[in-house]
Amino acid sequence: MNSEILKLLESDARLTAEQIAIILDLDKNTVVNEIAEYEKNGTILGYKTIVDWEKTNCEAVTAMIEVKLTPQHDRGFDRVAEKIYNYPEVKSVYLMSGAYDLSVLIEGKTMKEVALFVSQKLATIDAVISTATHFVLHKYKDTGILYDAPEIDERGNYNG
């Protein structure tokens, strides 16, 4: 497995096999075949564009929800996580160590919509003991990408 190919694609999914081959000094067909194998075996799960939605006219609210659970007898946290991640508003679900069990990232049109999701869908799941909702006020960095990074002039002065 050539993890360098994966690292390049993760940083810029628009790179072509030819560009990757040049960067890594590999044969183009080798790169094409490796990428095809990564897609086939599930190493590459998909390709994604990262959008700064604050620069559009699309209004959205993002919330991180801490969820405490009672593990299910036969499947631990998996069954509850599956139920949660199947809701269309849910963008990410992580099993966590520490004070809570799942971290759930959701998006809604308004704070009220998020609150209704928590009260009517999430909190009504039998295994859910409690939730704590935190609204995202501003993104500074997400998946390695800086949002509205301050400009630094040629003298090293901050222009933000």
JSON list of C-alpha atoms in Angstrom, two decimals:
[
{"chain": "A", "resi": 1, "resn": "MET", "atom": "CA", "xyz": [0.00, 0.00, 0.00]},
{"chain": "A", "resi": 2, "resn": "ASN", "atom": "CA", "xyz": [1.39, 3.37, -1.02]},
{"chain": "A", "resi": 3, "resn": "SER", "atom": "CA", "xyz": [0.25, 5.72, 1.72]},
{"chain": "A", "resi": 4, "resn": "GLU", "atom": "CA", "xyz": [1.83, 8.65, -0.13]},
{"chain": "A", "resi": 5, "resn": "ILE", "atom": "CA", "xyz": [-0.83, 8.33, -2.84]},
{"chain": "A", "resi": 6, "resn": "LEU", "atom": "CA", "xyz": [-3.51, 8.40, -0.14]},
{"chain": "A", "resi": 7, "resn": "LYS", "atom": "CA", "xyz": [-1.96, 11.43, 1.58]},
{"chain": "A", "resi": 8, "resn": "LEU", "atom": "CA", "xyz": [-1.86, 13.36, -1.69]},
{"chain": "A", "resi": 9, "resn": "LEU", "atom": "CA", "xyz": [-5.47, 12.52, -2.54]},
{"chain": "A", "resi": 10, "resn": "GLU", "atom": "CA", "xyz": [-6.59, 13.40, 0.98]},
{"chain": "A", "resi": 11, "resn": "SER", "atom": "CA", "xyz": [-4.99, 16.83, 0.70]},
{"chain": "A", "resi": 12, "resn": "ASP", "atom": "CA", "xyz": [-6.30, 17.45, -2.85]},
{"chain": "A", "resi": 13, "resn": "ALA", "atom": "CA", "xyz": [-8.78, 15.01, -4.41]},
{"chain": "A", "resi": 14, "resn": "ARG", "atom": "CA", "xyz": [-8.54, 16.90, -7.72]},
{"chain": "A", "resi": 15, "resn": "LEU", "atom": "CA", "xyz": [-5.04, 15.57, -8.40]},
{"chain": "A", "resi": 16, "resn": "THR", "atom": "CA", "xyz": [-4.97, 13.35, -11.45]},
{"chain": "A", "resi": 17, "resn": "ALA", "atom": "CA", "xyz": [-3.21, 10.00, -11.54]},
{"chain": "A", "resi": 18, "resn": "GLU", "atom": "CA", "xyz": [-0.70, 11.59, -13.90]},
{"chain": "A", "resi": 19, "resn": "GLN", "atom": "CA", "xyz": [0.06, 14.42, -11.46]},
{"chain": "A", "resi": 20, "resn": "ILE", "atom": "CA", "xyz": [0.45, 11.96, -8.57]},
{"chain": "A", "resi": 21, "resn": "ALA", "atom": "CA", "xyz": [2.76, 9.80, -10.68]},
{"chain": "A", "resi": 22, "resn": "ILE", "atom": "CA", "xyz": [4.97, 12.82, -11.41]},
{"chain": "A", "resi": 23, "resn": "ILE", "atom": "CA", "xyz": [5.05, 13.95, -7.77]},
{"chain": "A", "resi": 24, "resn": "LEU", "atom": "CA", "xyz": [5.93, 10.48, -6.48]},
{"chain": "A", "resi": 25, "resn": "ASP", "atom": "CA", "xyz": [8.08, 9.45, -9.45]},
{"chain": "A", "resi": 26, "resn": "LEU", "atom": "CA", "xyz": [5.84, 6.48, -10.23]},
{"chain": "A", "resi": 27, "resn": "ASP", "atom": "CA", "xyz": [4.35, 5.01, -13.38]},
{"chain": "A", "resi": 28, "resn": "LYS", "atom": "CA", "xyz": [0.90, 6.46, -14.16]},
{"chain": "A", "resi": 29, "resn": "ASN", "atom": "CA", "xyz": [-0.63, 2.98, -14.60]},
{"chain": "A", "resi": 30, "resn": "THR", "atom": "CA", "xyz": [0.67, 1.96, -11.15]},
{"chain": "A", "resi": 31, "resn": "VAL", "atom": "CA", "xyz": [-1.08, 4.97, -9.61]},
{"chain": "A", "resi": 32, "resn": "VAL", "atom": "CA", "xyz": [-4.31, 4.30, -11.54]},
{"chain": "A", "resi": 33, "resn": "ASN", "atom": "CA", "xyz": [-4.30, 0.64, -10.45]},
{"chain": "A", "resi": 34, "resn": "GLU", "atom": "CA", "xyz": [-3.57, 1.47, -6.80]},
{"chain": "A", "resi": 35, "resn": "ILE", "atom": "CA", "xyz": [-6.34, 4.07, -6.64]},
{"chain": "A", "resi": 36, "resn": "ALA", "atom": "CA", "xyz": [-8.78, 1.60, -8.23]},
{"chain": "A", "resi": 37, "resn": "GLU", "atom": "CA", "xyz": [-7.82, -1.02, -5.63]},
{"chain": "A", "resi": 38, "resn": "TYR", "atom": "CA", "xyz": [-8.23, 1.50, -2.77]},
{"chain": "A", "resi": 39, "resn": "GLU", "atom": "CA", "xyz": [-11.72, 2.33, -4.06]},
{"chain": "A", "resi": 40, "resn": "LYS", "atom": "CA", "xyz": [-12.60, -1.35, -4.46]},
{"chain": "A", "resi": 41, "resn": "ASN", "atom": "CA", "xyz": [-11.41, -2.44, -1.00]},
{"chain": "A", "resi": 42, "resn": "GLY", "atom": "CA", "xyz": [-12.96, 0.55, 0.80]},
{"chain": "A", "resi": 43, "resn": "THR", "atom": "CA", "xyz": [-9.72, 2.30, 1.75]},
{"chain": "A", "resi": 44, "resn": "ILE", "atom": "CA", "xyz": [-10.93, 5.31, -0.25]},
{"chain": "A", "resi": 45, "resn": "LEU", "atom": "CA", "xyz": [-14.51, 5.86, 0.85]},
{"chain": "A", "resi": 46, "resn": "GLY", "atom": "CA", "xyz": [-15.29, 8.85, -1.33]},
{"chain": "A", "resi": 47, "resn": "TYR", "atom": "CA", "xyz": [-14.19, 12.24, -2.58]},
{"chain": "A", "resi": 48, "resn": "LYS", "atom": "CA", "xyz": [-15.41, 15.46, -1.05]},
{"chain": "A", "resi": 49, "resn": "THR", "atom": "CA", "xyz": [-15.38, 19.18, -1.70]},
{"chain": "A", "resi": 50, "resn": "ILE", "atom": "CA", "xyz": [-15.02, 21.39, 1.37]},
{"chain": "A", "resi": 51, "resn": "VAL", "atom": "CA", "xyz": [-17.28, 24.46, 1.16]},
{"chain": "A", "resi": 52, "resn": "ASP", "atom": "CA", "xyz": [-17.21, 27.55, 3.36]},
{"chain": "A", "resi": 53, "resn": "TRP", "atom": "CA", "xyz": [-21.00, 27.88, 3.63]},
{"chain": "A", "resi": 54, "resn": "GLU", "atom": "CA", "xyz": [-20.66, 31.23, 5.43]},
{"chain": "A", "resi": 55, "resn": "LYS", "atom": "CA", "xyz": [-19.64, 32.70, 2.07]},
{"chain": "A", "resi": 56, "resn": "THR", "atom": "CA", "xyz": [-22.89, 31.59, 0.44]},
{"chain": "A", "resi": 57, "resn": "ASN", "atom": "CA", "xyz": [-26.49, 32.59, 0.95]},
{"chain": "A", "resi": 58, "resn": "CYS", "atom": "CA", "xyz": [-27.29, 29.16, 2.41]},
{"chain": "A", "resi": 59, "resn": "GLU", "atom": "CA", "xyz": [-28.11, 29.43, 6.09]},
{"chain": "A", "resi": 60, "resn": "ALA", "atom": "CA", "xyz": [-27.22, 26.47, 8.29]},
{"chain": "A", "resi": 61, "resn": "VAL", "atom": "CA", "xyz": [-26.60, 25.72, 11.94]},
{"chain": "A", "resi": 62, "resn": "THR", "atom": "CA", "xyz": [-24.05, 23.14, 13.01]},
{"chain": "A", "resi": 63, "resn": "ALA", "atom": "CA", "xyz": [-24.17, 21.51, 16.43]},
{"chain": "A", "resi": 64, "resn": "MET", "atom": "CA", "xyz": [-21.98, 19.02, 18.27]},
{"chain": "A", "resi": 65, "resn": "ILE", "atom": "CA", "xyz": [-23.98, 16.84, 20.59]},
{"chain": "A", "resi": 66, "resn": "GLU", "atom": "CA", "xyz": [-22.50, 14.80, 23.42]},
{"chain": "A", "resi": 67, "resn": "VAL", "atom": "CA", "xyz": [-24.56, 11.66, 23.99]},
{"chain": "A", "resi": 68, "resn": "LYS", "atom": "CA", "xyz": [-24.39, 9.39, 27.04]},
{"chain": "A", "resi": 69, "resn": "LEU", "atom": "CA", "xyz": [-25.72, 5.89, 26.42]},
{"chain": "A", "resi": 70, "resn": "THR", "atom": "CA", "xyz": [-26.51, 2.59, 28.04]},
{"chain": "A", "resi": 71, "resn": "PRO", "atom": "CA", "xyz": [-24.67, 0.01, 25.93]},
{"chain": "A", "resi": 72, "resn": "GLN", "atom": "CA", "xyz": [-26.90, -2.56, 24.25]},
{"chain": "A", "resi": 73, "resn": "HIS", "atom": "CA", "xyz": [-26.54, -6.11, 25.56]},
{"chain": "A", "resi": 74, "resn": "ASP", "atom": "CA", "xyz": [-25.54, -7.79, 22.30]},
{"chain": "A", "resi": 75, "resn": "ARG", "atom": "CA", "xyz": [-23.92, -4.95, 20.28]},
{"chain": "A", "resi": 76, "resn": "GLY", "atom": "CA", "xyz": [-22.53, -2.38, 22.69]},
{"chain": "A", "resi": 77, "resn": "PHE", "atom": "CA", "xyz": [-22.90, 1.08, 21.19]},
{"chain": "A", "resi": 78, "resn": "ASP", "atom": "CA", "xyz": [-23.07, -0.03, 17.54]},
{"chain": "A", "resi": 79, "resn": "ARG", "atom": "CA", "xyz": [-26.85, -0.40, 17.22]},
{"chain": "A", "resi": 80, "resn": "VAL", "atom": "CA", "xyz": [-27.54, 3.01, 18.73]},
{"chain": "A", "resi": 81, "resn": "ALA", "atom": "CA", "xyz": [-24.80, 4.64, 16.63]},
{"chain": "A", "resi": 82, "resn": "GLU", "atom": "CA", "xyz": [-26.34, 3.08, 13.52]},
{"chain": "A", "resi": 83, "resn": "LYS", "atom": "CA", "xyz": [-29.78, 4.41, 14.38]},
{"chain": "A", "resi": 84, "resn": "ILE", "atom": "CA", "xyz": [-28.32, 7.90, 14.91]},
{"chain": "A", "resi": 85, "resn": "TYR", "atom": "CA", "xyz": [-26.12, 8.04, 11.80]},
{"chain": "A", "resi": 86, "resn": "ASN", "atom": "CA", "xyz": [-29.04, 7.07, 9.57]},
{"chain": "A", "resi": 87, "resn": "TYR", "atom": "CA", "xyz": [-30.80, 10.40, 10.24]},
{"chain": "A", "resi": 88, "resn": "PRO", "atom": "CA", "xyz": [-30.14, 12.73, 7.27]},
{"chain": "A", "resi": 89, "resn": "GLU", "atom": "CA", "xyz": [-29.24, 15.70, 9.50]},
{"chain": "A", "resi": 90, "resn": "VAL", "atom": "CA", "xyz": [-26.37, 13.73, 11.06]},
{"chain": "A", "resi": 91, "resn": "LYS", "atom": "CA", "xyz": [-23.02, 14.44, 9.41]},
{"chain": "A", "resi": 92, "resn": "SER", "atom": "CA", "xyz": [-20.67, 12.52, 11.74]},
{"chain": "A", "resi": 93, "resn": "VAL", "atom": "CA", "xyz": [-20.84, 10.10, 14.67]},
{"chain": "A", "resi": 94, "resn": "TYR", "atom": "CA", "xyz": [-17.83, 9.15, 16.79]},
{"chain": "A", "resi": 95, "resn": "LEU", "atom": "CA", "xyz": [-17.46, 6.71, 19.69]},
{"chain": "A", "resi": 96, "resn": "MET", "atom": "CA", "xyz": [-15.58, 8.62, 22.37]},
{"chain": "A", "resi": 97, "resn": "SER", "atom": "CA", "xyz": [-13.64, 7.91, 25.51]},
{"chain": "A", "resi": 98, "resn": "GLY", "atom": "CA", "xyz": [-14.28, 10.09, 28.54]},
{"chain": "A", "resi": 99, "resn": "ALA", "atom": "CA", "xyz": [-17.38, 11.74, 29.96]},
{"chain": "A", "resi": 100, "resn": "TYR", "atom": "CA", "xyz": [-19.77, 10.81, 27.13]},
{"chain": "A", "resi": 101, "resn": "ASP", "atom": "CA", "xyz": [-20.08, 7.93, 24.67]},
{"chain": "A", "resi": 102, "resn": "LEU", "atom": "CA", "xyz": [-20.93, 9.41, 21.28]},
{"chain": "A", "resi": 103, "resn": "SER", "atom": "CA", "xyz": [-20.12, 12.71, 19.64]},
{"chain": "A", "resi": 104, "resn": "VAL", "atom": "CA", "xyz": [-22.73, 13.57, 17.02]},
{"chain": "A", "resi": 105, "resn": "LEU", "atom": "CA", "xyz": [-22.28, 16.37, 14.50]},
{"chain": "A", "resi": 106, "resn": "ILE", "atom": "CA", "xyz": [-25.51, 17.57, 12.90]},
{"chain": "A", "resi": 107, "resn": "GLU", "atom": "CA", "xyz": [-26.64, 20.35, 10.60]},
{"chain": "A", "resi": 108, "resn": "GLY", "atom": "CA", "xyz": [-30.01, 22.06, 10.54]},
{"chain": "A", "resi": 109, "resn": "LYS", "atom": "CA", "xyz": [-31.54, 25.20, 9.07]},
{"chain": "A", "resi": 110, "resn": "THR", "atom": "CA", "xyz": [-32.15, 26.84, 12.45]},
{"chain": "A", "resi": 111, "resn": "MET", "atom": "CA", "xyz": [-31.31, 26.37, 16.13]},
{"chain": "A", "resi": 112, "resn": "LYS", "atom": "CA", "xyz": [-34.94, 25.39, 16.68]},
{"chain": "A", "resi": 113, "resn": "GLU", "atom": "CA", "xyz": [-34.64, 22.64, 14.06]},
{"chain": "A", "resi": 114, "resn": "VAL", "atom": "CA", "xyz": [-31.56, 21.29, 15.83]},
{"chain": "A", "resi": 115, "resn": "ALA", "atom": "CA", "xyz": [-33.32, 21.49, 19.21]},
{"chain": "A", "resi": 116, "resn": "LEU", "atom": "CA", "xyz": [-36.30, 19.56, 17.80]},
{"chain": "A", "resi": 117, "resn": "PHE", "atom": "CA", "xyz": [-33.97, 16.90, 16.40]},
{"chain": "A", "resi": 118, "resn": "VAL", "atom": "CA", "xyz": [-32.40, 16.44, 19.83]},
{"chain": "A", "resi": 119, "resn": "SER", "atom": "CA", "xyz": [-35.69, 16.40, 21.74]},
{"chain": "A", "resi": 120, "resn": "GLN", "atom": "CA", "xyz": [-37.85, 14.43, 19.30]},
{"chain": "A", "resi": 121, "resn": "LYS", "atom": "CA", "xyz": [-35.40, 12.02, 17.68]},
{"chain": "A", "resi": 122, "resn": "LEU", "atom": "CA", "xyz": [-32.19, 11.69, 19.67]},
{"chain": "A", "resi": 123, "resn": "ALA", "atom": "CA", "xyz": [-33.46, 11.89, 23.24]},
{"chain": "A", "resi": 124, "resn": "THR", "atom": "CA", "xyz": [-36.30, 9.46, 22.53]},
{"chain": "A", "resi": 125, "resn": "ILE", "atom": "CA", "xyz": [-33.92, 6.58, 21.71]},
{"chain": "A", "resi": 126, "resn": "ASP", "atom": "CA", "xyz": [-34.20, 4.06, 24.60]},
{"chain": "A", "resi": 127, "resn": "ALA", "atom": "CA", "xyz": [-30.45, 3.75, 25.21]},
{"chain": "A", "resi": 128, "resn": "VAL", "atom": "CA", "xyz": [-29.87, 7.52, 25.40]},
{"chain": "A", "resi": 129, "resn": "ILE", "atom": "CA", "xyz": [-29.31, 8.65, 28.99]},
{"chain": "A", "resi": 130, "resn": "SER", "atom": "CA", "xyz": [-28.53, 12.31, 28.33]},
{"chain": "A", "resi": 131, "resn": "THR", "atom": "CA", "xyz": [-27.41, 14.81, 25.70]},
{"chain": "A", "resi": 132, "resn": "ALA", "atom": "CA", "xyz": [-25.51, 18.10, 25.71]},
{"chain": "A", "resi": 133, "resn": "THR", "atom": "CA", "xyz": [-25.76, 20.30, 22.64]},
{"chain": "A", "resi": 134, "resn": "HIS", "atom": "CA", "xyz": [-23.06, 22.76, 21.62]},
{"chain": "A", "resi": 135, "resn": "PHE", "atom": "CA", "xyz": [-23.70, 25.09, 18.68]},
{"chain": "A", "resi": 136, "resn": "VAL", "atom": "CA", "xyz": [-20.76, 25.89, 16.40]},
{"chain": "A", "resi": 137, "resn": "LEU", "atom": "CA", "xyz": [-20.39, 29.66, 16.29]},
{"chain": "A", "resi": 138, "resn": "HIS", "atom": "CA", "xyz": [-17.48, 29.88, 13.84]},
{"chain": "A", "resi": 139, "resn": "LYS", "atom": "CA", "xyz": [-15.18, 27.45, 12.03]},
{"chain": "A", "resi": 140, "resn": "TYR", "atom": "CA", "xyz": [-11.50, 28.30, 12.15]},
{"chain": "A", "resi": 141, "resn": "LYS", "atom": "CA", "xyz": [-10.17, 25.00, 10.79]},
{"chain": "A", "resi": 142, "resn": "ASP", "atom": "CA", "xyz": [-11.95, 21.86, 9.64]},
{"chain": "A", "resi": 143, "resn": "THR", "atom": "CA", "xyz": [-10.46, 18.67, 8.19]},
{"chain": "A", "resi": 144, "resn": "GLY", "atom": "CA", "xyz": [-7.11, 20.41, 7.88]},
{"chain": "A", "resi": 145, "resn": "ILE", "atom": "CA", "xyz": [-8.50, 23.40, 5.96]},
{"chain": "A", "resi": 146, "resn": "LEU", "atom": "CA", "xyz": [-8.26, 26.94, 7.38]},
{"chain": "A", "resi": 147, "resn": "TYR", "atom": "CA", "xyz": [-11.35, 29.14, 7.13]},
{"chain": "A", "resi": 148, "resn": "ASP", "atom": "CA", "xyz": [-10.74, 32.87, 6.72]},
{"chain": "A", "resi": 149, "resn": "ALA", "atom": "CA", "xyz": [-7.10, 32.61, 7.70]},
{"chain": "A", "resi": 150, "resn": "PRO", "atom": "CA", "xyz": [-5.71, 36.03, 8.61]},
{"chain": "A", "resi": 151, "resn": "GLU", "atom": "CA", "xyz": [-3.47, 37.56, 5.98]},
{"chain": "A", "resi": 152, "resn": "ILE", "atom": "CA", "xyz": [0.18, 38.14, 6.86]},
{"chain": "A", "resi": 153, "resn": "ASP", "atom": "CA", "xyz": [1.97, 40.79, 4.81]},
{"chain": "A", "resi": 154, "resn": "GLU", "atom": "CA", "xyz": [5.53, 40.49, 3.51]},
{"chain": "A", "resi": 155, "resn": "ARG", "atom": "CA", "xyz": [6.88, 42.00, 6.77]},
{"chain": "A", "resi": 156, "resn": "GLY", "atom": "CA", "xyz": [5.08, 39.37, 8.85]},
{"chain": "A", "resi": 157, "resn": "ASN", "atom": "CA", "xyz": [2.39, 41.74, 10.13]},
{"chain": "A", "resi": 158, "resn": "TYR", "atom": "CA", "xyz": [-1.10, 40.43, 10.89]},
{"chain": "A", "resi": 159, "resn": "ASN", "atom": "CA", "xyz": [-3.84, 41.96, 8.70]},
{"chain": "A", "resi": 160, "resn": "GLY", "atom": "CA", "xyz": [-6.95, 40.45, 10.21]}
]
